[in-house]
Amino acid sequence: MAEQDAQTADQGAKVSGGVRPLTTALKTLELLNFFSNQSSPTRLADVARENGLSRATAYQRLITLVEAGWLDQDTNGAYRLTMFATRLAAAALEQADLGTRVEPVLGRLANRINETVSLAVIDRGLPCIVARVEVNTPLRAEQRIGTFLSLDGSASGRVLCAFAQEHALEHLRAGAHSLPSEETMQKVREDGFAVSSGYTHSGVIGLAVPVFDAHQKIVAAVSLVQPEGRFDLALTKAPMIEAATEISTLLQGTKDRK
């Protein structure tokens, strides 16, 4: 049997304030996650097979999502997400901006390594700090939210360039700012992190690791900047990578729901 009926499935549903969620609605919405991982429109038979559904059940859920505006069909009859999804994504970013969402993770990271940490994204062709959590260390680099960094010289810039998709990298190359050398970017890809040159801010060294979305596209970089005398890659690399992975999971919407 491809699936339980709604009454049986409801027995396993969570209860919130004495009210159970609509299991049929949850199962229909699960198809949105399926489509978010497809690179091209998908036909009914493939949707049914890959989700363990009968063709009739798959079709009912698909037309429900079509009627709600989430899916449409191409000229060959295959199903695909509509641009309605982008409207909700934009609204989500507006209602709870990236910095706000990741601040708790950055806070735990800062406390763990006792260093000020930041999150940077590409904005107008340069890395820009959009979130920051400070700790009271004797010496720290002053990089406020909204600070723009170097593509070539900063650790964040090197990570954001190294893991950028080719079309995004070409766009950056066409801009007015110097990019890291191909040798530098290749090393960053191999290492999975970047260390800054130190020449943009004398006496300090930066470390940055990538944050990816659900399609493994880089969206941000978690970074720290330390005085050279305090910099210790062995102590900070693992916590930084763990925090970046947690942020990636959060942004991908795959965090376990309790």
Coordinates of C-alpha atoms in Angstrom, one line a residue:
M1 CA 0.0 0.0 0.0
A2 CA 1.6 3.3 -1.1
E3 CA 0.4 5.3 1.8
Q4 CA -1.8 5.2 4.9
D5 CA -5.2 6.8 4.8
A6 CA -5.5 10.2 6.5
Q7 CA -7.1 8.8 9.6
T8 CA -4.3 6.4 10.3
A9 CA -1.6 8.9 9.5
D10 CA -3.3 11.4 11.8
Q11 CA -2.6 9.1 14.7
G12 CA 1.1 9.8 14.4
A13 CA 0.7 13.6 13.9
K14 CA 2.0 16.0 16.5
V15 CA -0.5 17.8 18.7
S16 CA -0.2 21.5 19.3
G17 CA -2.6 22.9 21.9
G18 CA -4.9 19.9 21.4
V19 CA -5.2 20.5 17.7
R20 CA -3.6 18.1 15.2
P21 CA -2.1 19.4 11.9
L22 CA -3.8 18.3 8.7
T23 CA -1.7 15.3 7.6
T24 CA -3.1 15.4 4.1
A25 CA -1.9 19.0 3.8
L26 CA 1.5 18.1 5.2
K27 CA 1.9 15.3 2.7
T28 CA 0.9 17.5 -0.2
L29 CA 3.3 20.2 0.9
E30 CA 6.1 17.6 1.0
L31 CA 6.0 17.7 -2.8
L32 CA 7.2 21.3 -2.7
N33 CA 10.4 20.1 -1.1
F34 CA 10.7 17.4 -3.8
F35 CA 10.3 20.0 -6.6
S36 CA 12.9 22.3 -4.9
N37 CA 15.5 19.6 -5.5
Q38 CA 14.7 19.1 -9.2
S39 CA 16.7 20.9 -11.9
S40 CA 14.0 20.6 -14.5
P41 CA 10.2 20.0 -14.8
T42 CA 9.1 16.5 -13.7
R43 CA 6.4 14.3 -15.2
L44 CA 3.5 12.7 -13.2
A45 CA 5.0 9.2 -13.5
D46 CA 8.3 10.3 -12.1
V47 CA 6.7 12.3 -9.3
A48 CA 4.7 9.2 -8.3
R49 CA 7.7 6.8 -8.5
E50 CA 10.2 8.9 -6.7
N51 CA 7.8 9.7 -3.9
G52 CA 6.3 6.2 -3.5
L53 CA 2.8 7.3 -4.4
S54 CA 0.2 5.9 -6.7
R55 CA -0.4 7.9 -9.9
A56 CA -3.9 8.8 -8.7
T57 CA -2.6 10.2 -5.3
A58 CA 0.3 12.0 -6.9
Y59 CA -2.0 13.6 -9.5
Q60 CA -4.4 14.8 -6.8
R61 CA -1.6 16.4 -4.9
L62 CA -0.1 17.9 -8.0
I63 CA -3.4 19.5 -9.1
T64 CA -3.9 20.8 -5.6
L65 CA -0.6 22.6 -5.8
V66 CA -1.4 23.9 -9.3
E67 CA -4.7 25.3 -8.0
A68 CA -2.9 26.9 -5.1
G69 CA -0.4 28.6 -7.5
W70 CA 2.7 26.7 -6.4
L71 CA 3.1 24.6 -9.6
D72 CA 2.3 24.8 -13.2
Q73 CA 2.9 22.6 -16.3
D74 CA 5.2 23.2 -19.2
T75 CA 4.2 22.6 -22.9
N76 CA 5.1 18.9 -22.4
G77 CA 2.8 18.4 -19.4
A78 CA 5.6 18.2 -16.9
Y79 CA 5.2 20.0 -13.5
R80 CA 7.5 22.7 -12.2
L81 CA 7.5 25.3 -9.5
T82 CA 6.0 28.7 -10.3
M83 CA 7.6 32.1 -9.4
F84 CA 5.2 32.2 -6.5
A85 CA 7.9 30.6 -4.5
T86 CA 10.2 33.5 -5.0
R87 CA 7.6 35.9 -3.6
L88 CA 7.5 33.9 -0.4
A89 CA 11.3 33.7 -0.3
A90 CA 11.5 37.5 -0.6
A91 CA 8.9 37.9 2.1
A92 CA 10.8 35.5 4.4
L93 CA 13.9 37.6 4.0
E94 CA 12.1 40.8 4.7
Q95 CA 10.3 39.5 7.8
A96 CA 13.4 37.8 9.3
D97 CA 16.5 39.0 7.6
L98 CA 19.6 36.8 7.2
G99 CA 21.5 38.5 10.0
T100 CA 18.7 38.0 12.5
R101 CA 18.3 34.3 11.6
V102 CA 21.9 33.4 12.0
E103 CA 22.7 35.6 15.0
P104 CA 22.1 32.8 17.6
V105 CA 24.5 30.5 15.8
L106 CA 27.2 33.2 15.6
G107 CA 26.7 33.9 19.3
R108 CA 27.4 30.3 20.2
L109 CA 30.4 30.3 17.9
A110 CA 31.8 33.5 19.4
N111 CA 31.4 32.2 22.9
R112 CA 33.0 28.9 22.0
I113 CA 36.1 30.3 20.5
N114 CA 36.1 33.6 22.4
E115 CA 36.5 35.7 19.3
T116 CA 34.3 38.2 17.4
V117 CA 32.7 36.5 14.3
S118 CA 30.8 37.8 11.3
L119 CA 28.7 36.8 8.4
A120 CA 29.3 38.3 5.0
V121 CA 27.5 38.2 1.6
I122 CA 28.2 39.6 -1.8
D123 CA 26.6 43.0 -2.1
R124 CA 27.2 45.3 -5.2
G125 CA 30.2 43.2 -6.1
L126 CA 31.9 43.1 -2.7
P127 CA 31.7 41.1 0.5
C128 CA 29.6 43.0 3.0
I129 CA 29.1 42.2 6.7
V130 CA 25.5 41.6 7.4
A131 CA 25.7 40.0 10.9
R132 CA 28.3 40.3 13.7
V133 CA 28.7 39.1 17.3
E134 CA 31.4 40.6 19.4
V135 CA 33.3 39.4 22.4
N136 CA 35.3 41.5 24.9
T137 CA 38.8 40.6 23.8
P138 CA 41.7 43.1 24.4
L139 CA 42.4 43.4 20.6
R140 CA 39.9 43.0 17.8
A141 CA 39.4 44.4 14.3
E142 CA 36.7 47.0 14.0
Q143 CA 34.4 45.7 11.2
R144 CA 30.8 46.9 11.8
I145 CA 27.7 45.6 10.1
G146 CA 27.6 47.2 6.6
T147 CA 31.4 47.2 6.3
F148 CA 32.6 46.2 2.8
L149 CA 35.6 43.9 2.4
S150 CA 38.1 43.1 -0.3
L151 CA 37.4 40.3 -2.7
D152 CA 41.1 39.5 -3.0
G153 CA 42.5 40.3 0.4
S154 CA 39.8 39.2 2.8
A155 CA 39.2 35.7 3.8
S156 CA 35.4 36.2 3.2
G157 CA 36.1 37.5 -0.3
R158 CA 38.3 34.6 -1.1
V159 CA 35.7 32.1 0.0
L160 CA 32.8 33.8 -1.8
C161 CA 34.8 33.9 -5.0
A162 CA 36.3 30.4 -4.8
F163 CA 32.9 28.7 -4.3
A164 CA 30.9 31.0 -6.6
Q165 CA 29.1 29.5 -9.6
E166 CA 30.8 30.3 -12.9
H167 CA 28.2 32.8 -14.0
A168 CA 28.5 34.7 -10.7
L169 CA 32.3 34.6 -10.9
E170 CA 32.1 36.1 -14.4
H171 CA 29.9 38.8 -13.1
L172 CA 32.5 39.6 -10.4
R173 CA 35.3 39.5 -12.9
A174 CA 33.5 42.1 -15.0
G175 CA 33.3 44.5 -12.0
A176 CA 35.8 47.0 -10.8
H177 CA 37.4 45.0 -8.0
S178 CA 40.3 42.6 -8.2
L179 CA 39.6 38.9 -7.6
P180 CA 41.9 36.3 -5.9
S181 CA 44.2 34.5 -8.3
E182 CA 43.0 31.2 -9.7
E183 CA 45.7 29.5 -7.7
T184 CA 44.4 31.1 -4.5
M185 CA 40.8 30.1 -5.3
Q186 CA 41.8 26.5 -6.1
K187 CA 43.5 26.2 -2.7
V188 CA 40.4 27.5 -1.0
R189 CA 38.3 24.9 -2.8
E190 CA 40.7 22.1 -1.8
D191 CA 40.9 23.3 1.9
G192 CA 37.3 24.2 2.3
F193 CA 38.2 27.5 4.0
A194 CA 40.3 30.6 3.4
V195 CA 42.9 32.5 5.3
S196 CA 43.3 36.2 4.5
S197 CA 46.6 37.7 3.4
G198 CA 46.8 40.2 6.1
Y199 CA 47.7 43.0 3.8
T200 CA 44.3 44.7 3.9
H201 CA 44.5 45.2 7.6
S202 CA 48.1 45.2 8.9
G203 CA 48.8 42.8 11.9
V204 CA 45.6 40.8 11.6
I205 CA 44.7 37.5 9.9
G206 CA 41.2 36.3 8.9
L207 CA 39.6 32.9 8.5
A208 CA 36.4 32.3 6.6
V209 CA 34.3 29.2 5.7
P210 CA 31.4 28.9 3.2
V211 CA 27.7 28.7 3.8
F212 CA 25.6 26.9 1.1
D213 CA 21.9 26.9 0.2
A214 CA 19.8 23.8 -0.6
H215 CA 21.3 23.6 -4.1
Q216 CA 24.9 23.8 -2.8
K217 CA 25.3 27.4 -4.0
I218 CA 27.4 29.6 -1.8
V219 CA 25.3 32.3 -0.1
A220 CA 27.6 33.7 2.6
A221 CA 30.8 33.3 4.5
V222 CA 31.3 32.9 8.3
S223 CA 34.5 34.7 9.3
L224 CA 36.7 36.0 12.1
V225 CA 39.6 38.4 12.1
Q226 CA 42.3 38.0 14.8
P227 CA 45.6 39.7 15.7
E228 CA 48.4 37.7 14.1
G229 CA 49.8 36.8 17.6
R230 CA 46.5 35.2 18.6
F231 CA 45.6 33.4 15.4
D232 CA 45.4 29.6 15.8
L233 CA 44.0 27.8 12.8
A234 CA 43.9 24.4 14.7
L235 CA 41.7 25.8 17.4
T236 CA 39.3 27.8 15.3
K237 CA 38.8 25.9 12.0
A238 CA 36.6 23.1 13.3
P239 CA 34.2 25.3 15.3
M240 CA 33.9 27.7 12.3
I241 CA 33.1 24.8 9.9
E242 CA 30.5 23.4 12.3
A243 CA 28.8 26.9 12.7
A244 CA 28.8 27.3 8.9
T245 CA 27.2 23.9 8.5
E246 CA 24.5 24.8 11.0
I247 CA 23.7 28.0 9.2
S248 CA 23.6 26.2 5.9
T249 CA 21.1 23.7 7.4
L250 CA 19.1 26.6 8.9
L251 CA 18.9 28.5 5.6
Q252 CA 18.0 25.3 3.7
G253 CA 15.0 24.7 5.9
T254 CA 16.3 21.2 6.8
K255 CA 16.8 21.7 10.5
D256 CA 15.1 19.0 12.5
R257 CA 11.6 19.9 13.7
K258 CA 11.0 18.9 17.2

